[in-house]
Each structure stands twice: as structure tokens, then as C-alpha cells.
Amino acid sequence: MKTKENKGITLIALVITIIVLLILAGVTIATLAGDNGILNKASQATEETRIGQVEEQVNLWKSEKEIGNTTGEEVTSEDDFLQNLKDNGSVTEDEIDRINQIITIGGTEIYYGSGSELTDVYVALYTDGTLVFNSKDEFDEELVSKKYGKIDVFGTNQRPPWYSDANSITTANFLSKVVPKSTARWFYYLNKLTTIQNIANLDTSRVTNMAYMFFACFDLQTVDLTHFNTENVTNMAQMFSNCTDINNLDFSSFNTSKVTNMNAMFNACSHLTQLDLSRFNTENVTNMSNMFKGNRNLTTLNISSFNTSKVTNMDQMFSSCKKLTELDLSNFNTNNVDNYSMMFGLNDDFLPASVTIYIGPNWKSEMTESATNYAGQFVKVE
């Protein structure tokens, strides 16, 4: 027969057992689900594995592109590459930033473009009138007149912080390699700028916007563009506009396949006598308005390879190009052009009446009809 004492002991034992079980359950749950738990570590391991796999696939694709650039062989396109990553479960669409060409997995960013990793960009003005760019906030303090700090992307209508010192700036210098995501308005209205030193240190492989980059650099006669990587640039509007003294530009390294806006790109470059744009890929350009307007001394313009099938605006494109003797537009497709007002100028602003303008089968006839009163001789090439 059980006594009250025995029953009490049994109850206490049961309570202790329950407590022990709860403690063990808590330990088990913590072991499984805590910050350092098995489940969390397993999830982290899975994520790290996925990151490693994506990085490997990105590197393989980059190598494929490098080989393709050398051999000329066709390579997997960016869209197909990303689709393959999604199809095999490596990434989701939400993890892809197509504009900046970045895949983000759990806070880890993987750049899948072919350019360099971005760097910080610091700018200072020296007492001798040199605008200095560096990847670190390190300058010759004895020469520093003003510091502008670390710079980022300038807005569409935003002037750079050194704009107020434009009349004091005669030289720009890149102390070290800088990799920005935009160079829009960097040299905007530096009307006394004559020299850009160490421009090879400017890595433009990640740049998407070069609009107004050299706008109104009145005293700049030439700029070395041979190191420019423009494969990611979409906007070149007004890039050299009003560079009135510039007389030599080499675009042999330019890749313009992503550019959509070339509005007034060479507007009022009145000292240019020849311009070879035969390597330009304009298949995505929609705006060419004022592109060569005011190039009064231009005698040779090679744009015969232009693909203009997406262009909608050619307003005043060749206005005031008075010294051209012929213009080969035979490859132009103007079916989508809806604004061609004064495309060839008006009255005294156009080339001589003797100029020959070659047009092809994809040239809208109404564009010729609207220009015959003030343009040269149109010759249709089949």
C-alpha cells in the first residue's frame, strides 16, 4: 500500500523528469534553430555553396568572353547566361541587378560584368590649378587648396562641386587607378582645362553614364581616349559638346553597343576637321539630335556604318556642317524617325548646295522632300 509520502516522492520525480525533458528539448531546439544551430549552419553552408557555384560560373563566362574577344568566336550573351543561372536554380530574378550587373546572394555581391571592381573616388584641388583624382583620401597636403571629399554620381542637372572653381583649373591628374560608375559632368565647364594627366588610371569599365563629361572644355585640344572601356555606357549625350578647340579624337577603342543617347555628342566642336566613327555600334541609339550641329570645319565624317533603325530624333543633326562635301547616309534606316526638323540645317546653316548626300532604300522619302529646298544633292543608292 502506497503512503502519502511515496505519492509525494513520485510526484516530485515526475516534475523533475518533465523539467529535465523541457531543458533537453530547449537545448535540442537551440542546437537545431539557434543562431549557431545546425539548421542555420546548414542553411549558411548551402548559401555559401551557392555563392561559390555562381562565382565559378561567372568566372567561366568571363573567361569565355575574353577568349571570344581574342578569337572572334561567338560567346554566350548576357541574357542567356543569366537565364542559365536561373534555370539551374543558382539564382532568382530578384537577386539579379541587371543595370549594375550584380548578383546579390545573402548580402554577398557578385559582379558578373567584365569590368573592374568599383573604387572610391576622392577629389582635391591643388594650388597650381590641378584637379586631382585618387582612390584614397590621400593628397599632398602642402599643395592642397581645397578638398571635395569622396564623390558619387551627379544627378542629371547637378554640377560637380568643383564647378565654382572652374576658372582656376587648368590640369586634371589621376594619381591612382579609380573605377567609378559614372563620369557624367566630371569636367563640365572646365573652360581653362588644357591637360589631363595619367588618364589611363581612369578605368571606365563600370561606367554607365558619360553625359556632359567634357562639356564646354573650351581650351582642351585633345584627350587620350584609347584606354576608355565604354562597353557599359548607355548615355553619351553632350559628351564633347562645346569643346570648341578640340581637334583630335580617336574612338578606335569605343564600344557603343549599349548607348541609347547621343544627343549633341559633338555639338559645336568647331575645330574638328575629320571624325571617324566607323567603329560605332549605334543599334540601340534612339536620339541623335544635334549630334554634329555646329561642326563648321568638319570636312570628313565617316558614319557610313551607323545603324539608325531605333532612332526617333534627328533634329538639326548636321546643321551648320558647312565644309562637308559629301555625306554617306546610305546605311541609314529612318523608318522610326519622327523628328527631323532642320536635320541638314536651314539656309546659311547648311553645307554648300553642291554637296552629295547618299541615301539608301530605308530612307523615308518625306525626309528628302522636306530638305530639298535648302540641302544639297540627294543620290539614292540601292
XYZ file of C-alpha atoms in Angstrom:
382
model
C 0.000 0.000 0.000
C 1.364 3.393 -1.083
C 1.688 6.061 1.553
C 1.221 9.788 1.102
C 4.998 10.080 1.387
C 5.527 7.729 -1.549
C 2.991 9.581 -3.647
C 4.793 12.858 -2.898
C 8.101 11.406 -3.938
C 6.590 10.087 -7.198
C 5.059 13.490 -7.992
C 8.344 15.251 -7.336
C 10.151 12.776 -9.571
C 7.602 13.344 -12.317
C 8.014 17.109 -12.091
C 11.789 16.774 -12.169
C 11.527 14.466 -15.187
C 9.300 16.950 -17.006
C 11.701 19.794 -16.207
C 14.645 17.758 -17.457
C 12.764 16.908 -20.643
C 11.893 20.573 -21.203
C 15.526 21.543 -20.687
C 16.661 18.873 -23.110
C 14.005 19.973 -25.598
C 15.177 23.571 -25.271
C 18.776 22.523 -25.807
C 17.732 20.481 -28.830
C 15.743 23.371 -30.315
C 18.621 25.769 -29.682
C 21.022 23.288 -31.220
C 18.811 22.999 -34.279
C 17.405 26.502 -34.730
C 19.616 28.977 -32.854
C 21.926 31.492 -34.491
C 24.646 28.875 -34.322
C 22.231 25.996 -34.694
C 22.541 23.053 -37.014
C 19.709 24.222 -39.260
C 21.123 27.749 -39.532
C 24.617 26.440 -40.186
C 23.240 24.079 -42.786
C 21.413 26.988 -44.433
C 24.587 29.091 -44.360
C 26.578 26.222 -45.824
C 24.016 25.839 -48.598
C 24.130 29.570 -49.308
C 27.928 29.628 -49.295
C 27.937 26.688 -51.676
C 25.538 28.521 -53.986
C 27.676 31.667 -53.842
C 30.755 29.634 -54.723
C 28.954 27.959 -57.616
C 27.723 31.288 -59.012
C 31.177 32.856 -58.672
C 32.658 29.882 -60.528
C 30.089 30.155 -63.329
C 30.648 33.917 -63.581
C 34.416 33.434 -63.854
C 33.967 30.774 -66.531
C 31.700 33.106 -68.517
C 34.198 35.960 -68.199
C 36.946 33.669 -69.471
C 34.717 32.638 -72.368
C 34.202 36.300 -73.281
C 37.927 37.043 -73.109
C 38.680 34.116 -75.414
C 35.874 35.226 -77.730
C 37.284 38.744 -77.897
C 40.614 37.278 -78.975
C 39.403 34.639 -81.408
C 36.251 36.327 -82.656
C 34.159 33.290 -81.721
C 30.564 33.795 -80.632
C 30.053 33.756 -76.867
C 27.048 33.275 -74.613
C 25.094 36.500 -74.365
C 24.426 38.180 -71.023
C 20.701 37.389 -71.201
C 21.362 33.714 -71.986
C 23.972 33.483 -69.231
C 21.570 34.855 -66.616
C 18.767 32.641 -67.882
C 21.016 29.600 -67.497
C 21.742 30.595 -63.889
C 18.027 30.837 -63.196
C 17.214 27.597 -64.983
C 19.712 25.583 -62.943
C 18.489 27.127 -59.692
C 21.661 29.077 -58.938
C 19.894 32.456 -58.681
C 16.456 34.010 -58.729
C 15.389 37.031 -60.767
C 15.091 39.096 -57.562
C 18.792 38.510 -56.876
C 19.860 39.997 -60.232
C 20.574 43.720 -60.702
C 20.821 43.947 -64.476
C 21.611 47.656 -64.557
C 24.689 47.396 -62.331
C 25.416 43.779 -63.391
C 25.427 42.489 -59.829
C 24.029 39.278 -58.331
C 23.327 39.541 -54.594
C 23.048 36.348 -52.536
C 22.522 36.797 -48.807
C 24.359 40.117 -48.719
C 27.235 38.909 -50.904
C 27.540 40.875 -54.152
C 28.914 39.129 -57.225
C 29.769 41.389 -60.161
C 29.199 39.496 -63.385
C 30.278 42.226 -65.787
C 33.691 42.239 -67.413
C 34.907 45.442 -65.770
C 36.949 46.106 -62.645
C 35.695 46.304 -59.095
C 34.430 49.760 -58.154
C 36.678 52.017 -56.086
C 36.080 55.139 -54.059
C 36.897 58.409 -55.821
C 38.292 61.372 -53.882
C 38.969 64.754 -55.462
C 41.046 67.738 -54.392
C 42.279 70.966 -55.970
C 45.967 71.861 -55.761
C 47.252 75.400 -55.559
C 48.775 75.135 -59.046
C 45.326 74.621 -60.595
C 45.428 70.814 -60.825
C 42.228 68.888 -60.153
C 43.430 65.641 -58.573
C 41.580 62.311 -58.501
C 42.578 59.456 -56.196
C 41.106 56.200 -54.897
C 42.073 57.206 -51.352
C 41.735 60.405 -49.386
C 45.469 60.955 -49.709
C 46.915 64.068 -51.314
C 49.997 66.231 -50.975
C 48.717 68.378 -48.110
C 51.260 71.105 -48.840
C 49.699 71.579 -52.291
C 46.026 71.203 -51.396
C 43.927 74.299 -51.905
C 40.550 72.628 -51.403
C 39.172 69.139 -50.812
C 35.888 67.964 -52.278
C 35.864 64.636 -50.442
C 34.522 61.376 -51.783
C 32.312 61.878 -54.803
C 29.415 59.829 -56.068
C 27.136 60.020 -59.088
C 25.980 63.501 -60.091
C 22.326 63.996 -60.946
C 21.117 64.925 -64.414
C 21.244 68.659 -63.723
C 23.792 68.598 -60.887
C 27.091 70.408 -61.253
C 30.232 68.894 -59.741
C 31.441 70.513 -56.503
C 34.481 71.978 -58.264
C 32.333 73.866 -60.783
C 32.695 77.063 -58.746
C 36.488 76.765 -59.130
C 36.370 76.113 -62.888
C 38.328 79.247 -63.807
C 41.226 78.093 -61.617
C 41.529 74.575 -63.043
C 43.998 74.106 -65.891
C 45.055 70.490 -65.375
C 43.482 67.237 -64.206
C 45.538 64.351 -62.832
C 44.679 60.795 -61.803
C 47.088 59.801 -59.019
C 45.952 56.180 -58.904
C 43.529 53.815 -60.577
C 39.927 54.856 -59.979
C 36.909 52.823 -61.056
C 33.709 54.909 -60.922
C 30.198 54.001 -62.032
C 29.643 57.385 -63.691
C 31.826 60.149 -65.119
C 28.920 62.393 -66.064
C 29.880 66.093 -65.759
C 33.313 65.338 -64.328
C 34.974 68.043 -66.445
C 31.813 70.078 -67.007
C 32.574 73.697 -67.956
C 36.260 73.478 -67.056
C 36.831 76.154 -69.659
C 40.535 76.610 -68.776
C 41.421 72.906 -68.772
C 44.227 72.125 -71.235
C 45.784 68.879 -69.964
C 44.618 65.606 -68.435
C 47.497 63.633 -66.914
C 47.575 59.869 -66.291
C 44.131 59.402 -67.804
C 44.984 55.697 -68.231
C 44.353 55.476 -64.462
C 40.702 56.231 -65.150
C 39.131 52.791 -65.510
C 35.774 53.318 -67.214
C 34.802 49.645 -67.462
C 31.977 50.111 -64.930
C 30.792 53.498 -66.180
C 27.230 53.701 -67.497
C 26.923 57.473 -67.910
C 29.343 59.829 -69.692
C 26.861 62.608 -70.431
C 28.385 66.123 -70.387
C 31.730 64.616 -69.386
C 33.839 67.197 -71.283
C 31.105 69.757 -71.892
C 32.455 73.251 -72.648
C 36.127 72.422 -72.115
C 36.914 75.342 -74.419
C 40.740 75.156 -74.158
C 41.082 71.381 -74.392
C 42.602 70.479 -77.767
C 42.830 66.700 -77.429
C 42.108 63.922 -74.951
C 43.512 60.394 -74.954
C 40.525 58.039 -75.248
C 42.487 54.932 -76.242
C 42.174 53.367 -72.774
C 38.450 54.006 -72.435
C 36.292 50.919 -71.939
C 32.757 52.000 -72.801
C 31.021 48.634 -73.056
C 28.560 49.502 -70.258
C 27.887 53.131 -71.188
C 24.290 53.962 -72.131
C 24.420 57.776 -72.217
C 26.914 59.902 -74.181
C 24.700 62.951 -74.603
C 26.654 66.241 -74.875
C 29.859 64.352 -74.052
C 32.097 66.693 -76.105
C 29.575 69.447 -76.718
C 31.106 72.934 -76.980
C 34.680 71.649 -76.924
C 35.440 74.397 -79.409
C 39.241 73.861 -79.552
C 39.314 70.087 -79.632
C 40.871 68.932 -82.903
C 41.719 65.257 -82.493
C 39.638 62.372 -81.143
C 40.433 58.662 -81.524
C 37.437 56.396 -80.958
C 39.068 53.125 -82.005
C 38.616 51.638 -78.510
C 34.970 52.661 -78.090
C 32.242 50.063 -77.701
C 28.921 51.883 -78.027
C 26.639 48.858 -78.275
C 24.622 49.854 -75.183
C 24.436 53.585 -75.855
C 20.898 54.919 -76.340
C 21.507 58.679 -76.241
C 23.991 60.548 -78.451
C 22.171 63.865 -78.378
C 24.564 66.738 -79.234
C 27.536 64.475 -78.574
C 29.811 66.595 -80.826
C 27.797 69.795 -80.913
C 29.891 72.900 -81.689
C 33.224 71.063 -81.930
C 34.160 73.753 -84.405
C 37.869 72.841 -84.718
C 37.309 69.228 -85.700
C 38.159 68.684 -89.368
C 37.634 64.927 -89.541
C 35.738 62.395 -87.487
C 35.903 58.643 -87.997
C 33.016 56.904 -86.242
C 33.107 53.792 -88.398
C 33.519 51.577 -85.322
C 30.467 52.975 -83.553
C 27.707 50.457 -82.892
C 24.518 52.528 -82.825
C 21.963 49.726 -82.891
C 20.377 50.880 -79.608
C 20.607 54.651 -80.092
C 17.264 56.484 -80.148
C 18.411 60.117 -80.014
C 20.887 61.693 -82.465
C 19.507 65.221 -82.393
C 22.125 67.988 -82.782
C 24.810 65.307 -82.877
C 27.127 67.184 -85.286
C 25.497 70.597 -85.194
C 27.930 73.489 -85.437
C 30.916 71.492 -86.716
C 31.743 74.255 -89.182
C 35.208 72.967 -90.171
C 34.367 69.295 -90.492
C 35.389 68.113 -93.969
C 35.280 64.332 -93.450
C 32.666 62.446 -91.456
C 32.572 58.650 -91.547
C 29.226 57.412 -90.251
C 28.532 55.018 -93.110
C 28.164 52.052 -90.738
C 25.551 53.680 -88.481
C 22.544 51.520 -87.622
C 19.718 54.004 -87.083
C 16.778 51.621 -87.009
C 15.792 52.680 -83.471
C 16.491 56.398 -83.835
C 13.446 58.626 -83.427
C 15.104 62.053 -83.245
C 17.500 63.522 -85.835
C 16.577 67.145 -85.269
C 19.361 69.501 -86.542
C 21.746 66.552 -86.725
C 24.005 68.125 -89.394
C 23.070 71.782 -89.059
C 25.965 74.174 -89.842
C 28.301 71.466 -91.171
C 29.285 73.860 -93.917
C 32.527 72.262 -95.137
C 31.305 68.734 -95.771
C 31.420 67.905 -99.468
C 29.645 64.568 -99.225
C 27.679 62.645 -96.650
C 27.151 58.899 -96.852
C 23.841 58.064 -95.187
C 23.118 55.099 -97.444
C 23.009 52.726 -94.467
C 20.544 54.907 -92.544
C 17.192 53.390 -91.674
C 14.919 56.318 -90.865
C 11.609 54.481 -90.642
C 11.198 55.327 -86.952
C 12.420 58.920 -87.146
C 9.591 61.278 -86.246
C 11.622 64.434 -85.586
C 13.924 65.516 -88.410
C 13.308 69.249 -88.255
C 16.213 71.110 -89.869
C 18.200 67.879 -89.950
C 20.537 69.397 -92.547
C 20.247 72.935 -91.245
C 18.432 75.821 -92.811
C 19.557 78.301 -95.451
C 23.031 79.567 -94.485
C 23.453 76.964 -91.760
C 23.742 74.067 -94.171
C 26.531 72.711 -96.370
C 27.039 74.034 -99.891
C 24.384 73.189 -102.455
C 26.953 71.088 -104.311
C 27.269 68.552 -101.505
C 26.265 64.971 -102.319
C 24.113 63.131 -99.792
C 23.880 59.397 -100.375
C 20.707 57.739 -99.090
C 19.592 54.101 -99.194
C 16.404 52.067 -99.560
C 15.390 52.558 -95.908
C 15.350 56.331 -96.150
C 11.887 57.878 -95.748
C 11.079 59.908 -98.849
C 9.383 62.696 -96.894
C 12.706 63.452 -95.204
C 14.218 64.204 -98.607
C 11.240 66.249 -99.711
C 11.419 68.454 -96.631
C 15.112 69.140 -97.211
C 15.307 69.769 -100.967
C 14.764 73.497 -100.571
C 17.943 74.007 -98.594
C 20.023 70.826 -98.787
C 22.469 69.508 -101.355
C 22.008 66.824 -103.992
C 20.444 63.566 -102.788
C 21.618 60.405 -104.560
C 19.773 57.183 -103.838
C 21.913 54.060 -103.535
C 20.102 50.747 -103.979
